[in-house]
Amino acid sequence: MSGCPDVVVLVVAKAPRPGAVKTRLAADLGDVGAARVAAAALLDTLLVAGSVFSHRVLALTGDLADTGVIDTSELRREVANWRVIGQSSGGLGHRLAQAHLDASRLGRTDDDRARRVLQIGMDTPHVSADLLEDSARLLCGSDVDAILGPAEDGGWWVCGTSEPSHAAVLADVPTSRSDTGTLTLAALQTVGARVGLVAALRDLDTLDDAKVISAEHPGLHASAALRSQGVR
C-alpha cells in the first residue's frame, strides 16, 4: 500500500470443511452449503485484501486440501500469493494475539521495528478496498496506536495494531459475544493505546445476514454461492 508500506494485512480463517465453519448458517443451508459459502467468502476476502496490501499473511487452521466435497482449487490458487502460517493452540483470543505477533515480525530481524498489523477475518467478504485503505491509513497516522471496526452484532470486523504488545490484550477478551467489541476497545485503552474507530460492517453469520449482503453485493463469490442454493 502506497504511503504506508510497513502494514501487513492478516487474515485469520478456518479451512472450509463442512461442519467446521459457518455453523449458524448451516442451520439453514446444511453443513456442505455453509462450507461452500465460507470458501467463497474467504476467496473474496483474500482477493480484496490482496489488491490493497503487498505484505499478506493468512493464519489458517485446517487444511485447504482436506475439505471433503468442497472445491477449494480457486481458493488455493489465490492462497499461493500469501504467506501462510498456522494458528497457535488455545482459545480464539489467544490465537488472534499470537497471529498478530507472528505477522508483525514478517521479514523483520530482532533489531527492526515490528510491522503494523491490520487483521480481518472471513466474515466480511463485502469489505471494500477503499475501506481497507482508509483503515490502514488511519493506523499509520500519528494520532492512533490501534484501530477497531465494530461489527453490527457487537463484535468487531477489523483490528489494527502498531505494537504487538497492544494486540496481546486480545488473548483475554471474550469472543463471540454481543459486547466483544466494547470489551476489546476497553482492553486496548487500558494498556494506553489510542484507538481510532472505522466504519461498522455486518458479519455474514446467519441467513438474514446472507440475504442482506448478497442483495447489496451481488458480484461477490459468496453471493454467487448463496444464489446457487436459492438464497435471494
mmCIF file of C-alpha atoms in Angstrom:
data_model
loop_
_atom_site.group_PDB
_atom_site.id
_atom_site.type_symbol
_atom_site.label_atom_id
_atom_site.label_comp_id
_atom_site.label_asym_id
_atom_site.label_seq_id
_atom_site.Cartn_x
_atom_site.Cartn_y
_atom_site.Cartn_z
ATOM 1 C CA MET A 1 0.000 0.000 0.000
ATOM 2 C CA SER A 2 1.454 3.324 -1.035
ATOM 3 C CA GLY A 3 2.045 5.799 1.769
ATOM 4 C CA CYS A 4 2.207 3.134 4.475
ATOM 5 C CA PRO A 5 4.465 0.338 3.253
ATOM 6 C CA ASP A 6 5.071 -1.390 6.584
ATOM 7 C CA VAL A 7 1.469 -2.517 7.136
ATOM 8 C CA VAL A 8 0.831 -6.243 6.839
ATOM 9 C CA VAL A 9 -2.710 -7.483 6.355
ATOM 10 C CA LEU A 10 -3.525 -10.520 8.457
ATOM 11 C CA VAL A 11 -6.480 -12.740 7.603
ATOM 12 C CA VAL A 12 -7.427 -15.241 10.298
ATOM 13 C CA ALA A 13 -9.504 -18.072 8.897
ATOM 14 C CA LYS A 14 -10.587 -21.702 9.016
ATOM 15 C CA ALA A 15 -10.354 -24.148 6.141
ATOM 16 C CA PRO A 16 -13.926 -24.528 4.803
ATOM 17 C CA ARG A 17 -14.580 -28.103 5.870
ATOM 18 C CA PRO A 18 -18.276 -28.995 6.303
ATOM 19 C CA GLY A 19 -19.286 -28.911 9.940
ATOM 20 C CA ALA A 20 -16.347 -26.744 10.985
ATOM 21 C CA VAL A 21 -17.375 -23.359 9.548
ATOM 22 C CA LYS A 22 -20.434 -21.106 9.413
ATOM 23 C CA THR A 23 -22.332 -23.242 11.899
ATOM 24 C CA ARG A 24 -25.168 -20.737 12.307
ATOM 25 C CA LEU A 25 -25.633 -20.533 8.558
ATOM 26 C CA ALA A 26 -25.543 -24.329 8.428
ATOM 27 C CA ALA A 27 -28.802 -24.410 10.369
ATOM 28 C CA ASP A 28 -30.498 -23.237 7.151
ATOM 29 C CA LEU A 29 -28.130 -24.338 4.377
ATOM 30 C CA GLY A 30 -26.687 -27.525 5.841
ATOM 31 C CA ASP A 31 -23.039 -28.170 6.602
ATOM 32 C CA VAL A 32 -21.982 -28.514 2.961
ATOM 33 C CA GLY A 33 -23.901 -25.451 1.804
ATOM 34 C CA ALA A 34 -22.484 -23.335 4.607
ATOM 35 C CA ALA A 35 -18.958 -24.545 3.847
ATOM 36 C CA ARG A 36 -19.363 -23.560 0.183
ATOM 37 C CA VAL A 37 -20.312 -20.061 1.289
ATOM 38 C CA ALA A 38 -17.348 -19.978 3.678
ATOM 39 C CA ALA A 39 -14.928 -20.958 0.903
ATOM 40 C CA ALA A 40 -16.328 -18.257 -1.363
ATOM 41 C CA ALA A 41 -16.257 -15.656 1.416
ATOM 42 C CA LEU A 42 -12.621 -16.423 2.174
ATOM 43 C CA LEU A 43 -11.766 -16.113 -1.520
ATOM 44 C CA ASP A 44 -13.499 -12.714 -1.698
ATOM 45 C CA THR A 45 -11.621 -11.582 1.397
ATOM 46 C CA LEU A 46 -8.215 -12.639 0.103
ATOM 47 C CA LEU A 47 -8.822 -11.060 -3.296
ATOM 48 C CA VAL A 48 -9.809 -7.644 -1.969
ATOM 49 C CA ALA A 49 -7.114 -7.576 0.710
ATOM 50 C CA GLY A 50 -4.529 -8.769 -1.779
ATOM 51 C CA SER A 51 -5.440 -5.917 -4.107
ATOM 52 C CA VAL A 52 -4.519 -3.379 -1.415
ATOM 53 C CA PHE A 53 -1.571 -4.806 0.520
ATOM 54 C CA SER A 54 1.763 -6.153 -0.645
ATOM 55 C CA HIS A 55 2.515 -7.783 2.730
ATOM 56 C CA ARG A 56 -0.066 -10.533 3.290
ATOM 57 C CA VAL A 57 -0.362 -13.217 5.949
ATOM 58 C CA LEU A 58 -3.049 -15.885 6.201
ATOM 59 C CA ALA A 59 -3.254 -17.505 9.639
ATOM 60 C CA LEU A 60 -5.086 -20.716 8.856
ATOM 61 C CA THR A 61 -6.462 -23.559 10.901
ATOM 62 C CA GLY A 62 -7.217 -26.723 8.975
ATOM 63 C CA ASP A 63 -6.059 -27.892 5.543
ATOM 64 C CA LEU A 64 -7.373 -26.415 2.287
ATOM 65 C CA ALA A 65 -6.571 -29.719 0.585
ATOM 66 C CA ASP A 66 -8.748 -31.633 3.060
ATOM 67 C CA THR A 67 -12.211 -30.084 2.845
ATOM 68 C CA GLY A 68 -14.262 -33.064 1.732
ATOM 69 C CA VAL A 69 -16.661 -32.254 -1.103
ATOM 70 C CA ILE A 70 -15.800 -28.536 -1.083
ATOM 71 C CA ASP A 71 -13.820 -27.480 -4.164
ATOM 72 C CA THR A 72 -11.024 -25.186 -2.997
ATOM 73 C CA SER A 73 -8.956 -25.148 -6.196
ATOM 74 C CA GLU A 74 -9.586 -21.464 -6.945
ATOM 75 C CA LEU A 75 -9.066 -20.563 -3.306
ATOM 76 C CA ARG A 76 -5.746 -22.416 -3.198
ATOM 77 C CA ARG A 77 -4.532 -20.571 -6.294
ATOM 78 C CA GLU A 78 -5.110 -17.269 -4.523
ATOM 79 C CA VAL A 79 -3.566 -18.510 -1.282
ATOM 80 C CA ALA A 80 -0.354 -19.138 -3.231
ATOM 81 C CA ASN A 81 0.061 -15.334 -3.210
ATOM 82 C CA TRP A 82 0.026 -15.245 0.602
ATOM 83 C CA ARG A 83 2.376 -16.150 3.419
ATOM 84 C CA VAL A 84 0.507 -18.920 5.241
ATOM 85 C CA ILE A 85 1.097 -19.612 8.925
ATOM 86 C CA GLY A 86 -0.640 -21.991 11.276
ATOM 87 C CA GLN A 87 -2.698 -20.758 14.189
ATOM 88 C CA SER A 88 -1.469 -21.431 17.693
ATOM 89 C CA SER A 89 -3.305 -23.590 20.195
ATOM 90 C CA GLY A 90 -5.713 -22.184 22.742
ATOM 91 C CA GLY A 91 -8.847 -20.097 22.553
ATOM 92 C CA LEU A 92 -9.655 -17.682 19.756
ATOM 93 C CA GLY A 93 -8.417 -14.630 21.651
ATOM 94 C CA HIS A 94 -5.046 -16.245 22.306
ATOM 95 C CA ARG A 95 -4.767 -17.327 18.661
ATOM 96 C CA LEU A 96 -5.524 -13.798 17.469
ATOM 97 C CA ALA A 97 -2.882 -12.286 19.738
ATOM 98 C CA GLN A 98 -0.246 -14.787 18.619
ATOM 99 C CA ALA A 99 -1.114 -14.283 14.943
ATOM 100 C CA HIS A 100 -0.644 -10.513 15.365
ATOM 101 C CA LEU A 101 2.770 -11.122 16.892
ATOM 102 C CA ASP A 102 3.796 -13.528 14.132
ATOM 103 C CA ALA A 103 2.605 -11.196 11.373
ATOM 104 C CA SER A 104 4.323 -8.178 12.915
ATOM 105 C CA ARG A 105 7.703 -9.909 12.549
ATOM 106 C CA LEU A 106 7.238 -10.698 8.849
ATOM 107 C CA GLY A 107 10.536 -10.030 7.111
ATOM 108 C CA ARG A 108 11.971 -8.358 10.218
ATOM 109 C CA THR A 109 15.068 -9.017 12.292
ATOM 110 C CA ASP A 110 15.250 -8.561 16.049
ATOM 111 C CA ASP A 111 16.606 -5.044 15.549
ATOM 112 C CA ASP A 112 13.836 -3.908 13.214
ATOM 113 C CA ARG A 113 10.643 -2.191 14.259
ATOM 114 C CA ALA A 114 7.640 -4.510 14.170
ATOM 115 C CA ARG A 115 5.220 -4.036 11.306
ATOM 116 C CA ARG A 116 1.795 -2.571 11.848
ATOM 117 C CA VAL A 117 -0.809 -5.324 11.536
ATOM 118 C CA LEU A 118 -4.325 -4.937 10.140
ATOM 119 C CA GLN A 119 -6.331 -8.054 10.966
ATOM 120 C CA ILE A 120 -9.621 -9.176 9.451
ATOM 121 C CA GLY A 121 -11.490 -12.468 9.300
ATOM 122 C CA MET A 122 -13.553 -14.303 6.696
ATOM 123 C CA ASP A 123 -16.952 -12.963 7.817
ATOM 124 C CA THR A 124 -16.883 -9.704 5.820
ATOM 125 C CA PRO A 125 -16.353 -10.663 2.165
ATOM 126 C CA HIS A 126 -18.072 -7.413 1.213
ATOM 127 C CA VAL A 127 -15.370 -5.169 2.699
ATOM 128 C CA SER A 128 -14.177 -2.739 0.046
ATOM 129 C CA ALA A 129 -10.644 -1.912 -0.992
ATOM 130 C CA ASP A 130 -11.346 1.724 -0.136
ATOM 131 C CA LEU A 131 -12.361 0.857 3.421
ATOM 132 C CA LEU A 132 -9.264 -1.284 3.900
ATOM 133 C CA GLU A 133 -7.088 1.533 2.580
ATOM 134 C CA ASP A 134 -8.781 4.046 4.875
ATOM 135 C CA SER A 135 -8.297 1.704 7.836
ATOM 136 C CA ALA A 136 -4.598 1.253 7.099
ATOM 137 C CA ARG A 137 -4.122 4.974 6.578
ATOM 138 C CA LEU A 138 -5.697 5.669 9.971
ATOM 139 C CA LEU A 139 -3.458 3.061 11.606
ATOM 140 C CA CYS A 140 -0.396 4.698 10.063
ATOM 141 C CA GLY A 141 -1.283 8.136 11.373
ATOM 142 C CA SER A 142 0.431 9.777 14.301
ATOM 143 C CA ASP A 143 -2.771 10.127 16.330
ATOM 144 C CA VAL A 144 -3.571 6.445 16.956
ATOM 145 C CA ASP A 145 -1.831 3.291 18.131
ATOM 146 C CA ALA A 146 -4.611 0.895 17.155
ATOM 147 C CA ILE A 147 -7.836 0.825 15.174
ATOM 148 C CA LEU A 148 -11.065 -1.092 15.619
ATOM 149 C CA GLY A 149 -14.003 -1.567 13.283
ATOM 150 C CA PRO A 150 -17.199 -2.633 15.048
ATOM 151 C CA ALA A 151 -19.422 -5.373 13.691
ATOM 152 C CA GLU A 152 -23.162 -4.807 13.786
ATOM 153 C CA ASP A 153 -23.632 -7.837 16.055
ATOM 154 C CA GLY A 154 -21.466 -6.301 18.782
ATOM 155 C CA GLY A 155 -18.142 -7.844 17.841
ATOM 156 C CA TRP A 156 -15.540 -6.345 15.553
ATOM 157 C CA TRP A 157 -14.524 -6.992 11.947
ATOM 158 C CA VAL A 158 -11.090 -5.337 11.866
ATOM 159 C CA CYS A 159 -8.429 -4.746 14.498
ATOM 160 C CA GLY A 160 -5.200 -2.982 13.668
ATOM 161 C CA THR A 161 -2.221 -2.564 15.973
ATOM 162 C CA SER A 162 1.056 -0.716 15.680
ATOM 163 C CA GLU A 163 2.707 -2.685 18.503
ATOM 164 C CA PRO A 164 2.420 -6.417 19.289
ATOM 165 C CA SER A 165 2.076 -5.534 22.978
ATOM 166 C CA HIS A 166 -1.248 -3.885 22.213
ATOM 167 C CA ALA A 167 -2.524 -6.951 20.368
ATOM 168 C CA ALA A 168 -1.616 -9.100 23.375
ATOM 169 C CA VAL A 169 -4.773 -7.877 25.130
ATOM 170 C CA LEU A 170 -6.882 -9.846 22.642
ATOM 171 C CA ALA A 171 -5.908 -13.036 24.458
ATOM 172 C CA ASP A 172 -8.060 -12.107 27.453
ATOM 173 C CA VAL A 173 -11.117 -10.664 25.698
ATOM 174 C CA PRO A 174 -14.155 -12.990 25.494
ATOM 175 C CA THR A 175 -15.098 -13.653 21.866
ATOM 176 C CA SER A 176 -18.365 -14.263 20.014
ATOM 177 C CA ARG A 177 -20.384 -12.105 22.397
ATOM 178 C CA SER A 178 -22.559 -9.057 21.902
ATOM 179 C CA ASP A 179 -20.106 -6.991 23.956
ATOM 180 C CA THR A 180 -16.858 -8.304 22.428
ATOM 181 C CA GLY A 181 -16.300 -5.074 20.524
ATOM 182 C CA THR A 182 -16.818 -2.904 23.588
ATOM 183 C CA LEU A 183 -14.569 -5.113 25.698
ATOM 184 C CA THR A 184 -11.842 -5.090 23.038
ATOM 185 C CA LEU A 185 -11.905 -1.302 22.840
ATOM 186 C CA ALA A 186 -11.673 -1.039 26.626
ATOM 187 C CA ALA A 187 -8.812 -3.547 26.780
ATOM 188 C CA LEU A 188 -6.794 -1.634 24.184
ATOM 189 C CA GLN A 189 -7.372 1.640 26.002
ATOM 190 C CA THR A 190 -6.398 0.070 29.332
ATOM 191 C CA VAL A 191 -2.872 -0.587 28.031
ATOM 192 C CA GLY A 192 -2.604 3.006 26.829
ATOM 193 C CA ALA A 193 -3.415 2.531 23.157
ATOM 194 C CA ARG A 194 -5.054 5.444 21.385
ATOM 195 C CA VAL A 195 -7.777 3.747 19.359
ATOM 196 C CA GLY A 196 -9.273 5.051 16.134
ATOM 197 C CA LEU A 197 -12.662 3.710 15.057
ATOM 198 C CA VAL A 198 -13.599 2.857 11.485
ATOM 199 C CA ALA A 199 -16.938 2.124 9.845
ATOM 200 C CA ALA A 200 -19.103 -0.711 11.125
ATOM 201 C CA LEU A 201 -19.830 -3.740 8.939
ATOM 202 C CA ARG A 202 -22.280 -6.607 9.098
ATOM 203 C CA ASP A 203 -20.823 -10.090 9.567
ATOM 204 C CA LEU A 204 -22.008 -12.927 7.346
ATOM 205 C CA ASP A 205 -23.140 -15.320 10.068
ATOM 206 C CA THR A 206 -26.841 -16.055 9.631
ATOM 207 C CA LEU A 207 -29.317 -16.489 6.790
ATOM 208 C CA ASP A 208 -30.621 -12.960 7.363
ATOM 209 C CA ASP A 209 -27.062 -11.635 7.090
ATOM 210 C CA ALA A 210 -26.565 -13.652 3.918
ATOM 211 C CA LYS A 211 -29.690 -12.248 2.284
ATOM 212 C CA VAL A 212 -28.740 -8.638 3.037
ATOM 213 C CA ILE A 213 -25.103 -8.959 1.972
ATOM 214 C CA SER A 214 -25.963 -10.901 -1.182
ATOM 215 C CA ALA A 215 -28.558 -8.327 -2.232
ATOM 216 C CA GLU A 216 -26.235 -5.383 -1.609
ATOM 217 C CA HIS A 217 -23.122 -7.017 -3.112
ATOM 218 C CA PRO A 218 -24.293 -9.347 -5.912
ATOM 219 C CA GLY A 219 -20.864 -9.564 -7.544
ATOM 220 C CA LEU A 220 -19.219 -11.458 -4.688
ATOM 221 C CA HIS A 221 -18.229 -15.102 -4.955
ATOM 222 C CA ALA A 222 -20.069 -15.528 -1.655
ATOM 223 C CA SER A 223 -23.232 -14.059 -3.180
ATOM 224 C CA ALA A 224 -22.980 -16.442 -6.130
ATOM 225 C CA ALA A 225 -22.578 -19.357 -3.716
ATOM 226 C CA LEU A 226 -25.690 -18.221 -1.871
ATOM 227 C CA ARG A 227 -27.726 -17.790 -5.057
ATOM 228 C CA SER A 228 -26.754 -21.294 -6.160
ATOM 229 C CA GLN A 229 -28.520 -22.516 -3.027
ATOM 230 C CA GLY A 230 -31.629 -20.434 -3.577
ATOM 231 C CA VAL A 231 -30.767 -17.581 -1.213
ATOM 232 C CA ARG A 232 -32.016 -14.290 -2.599
#
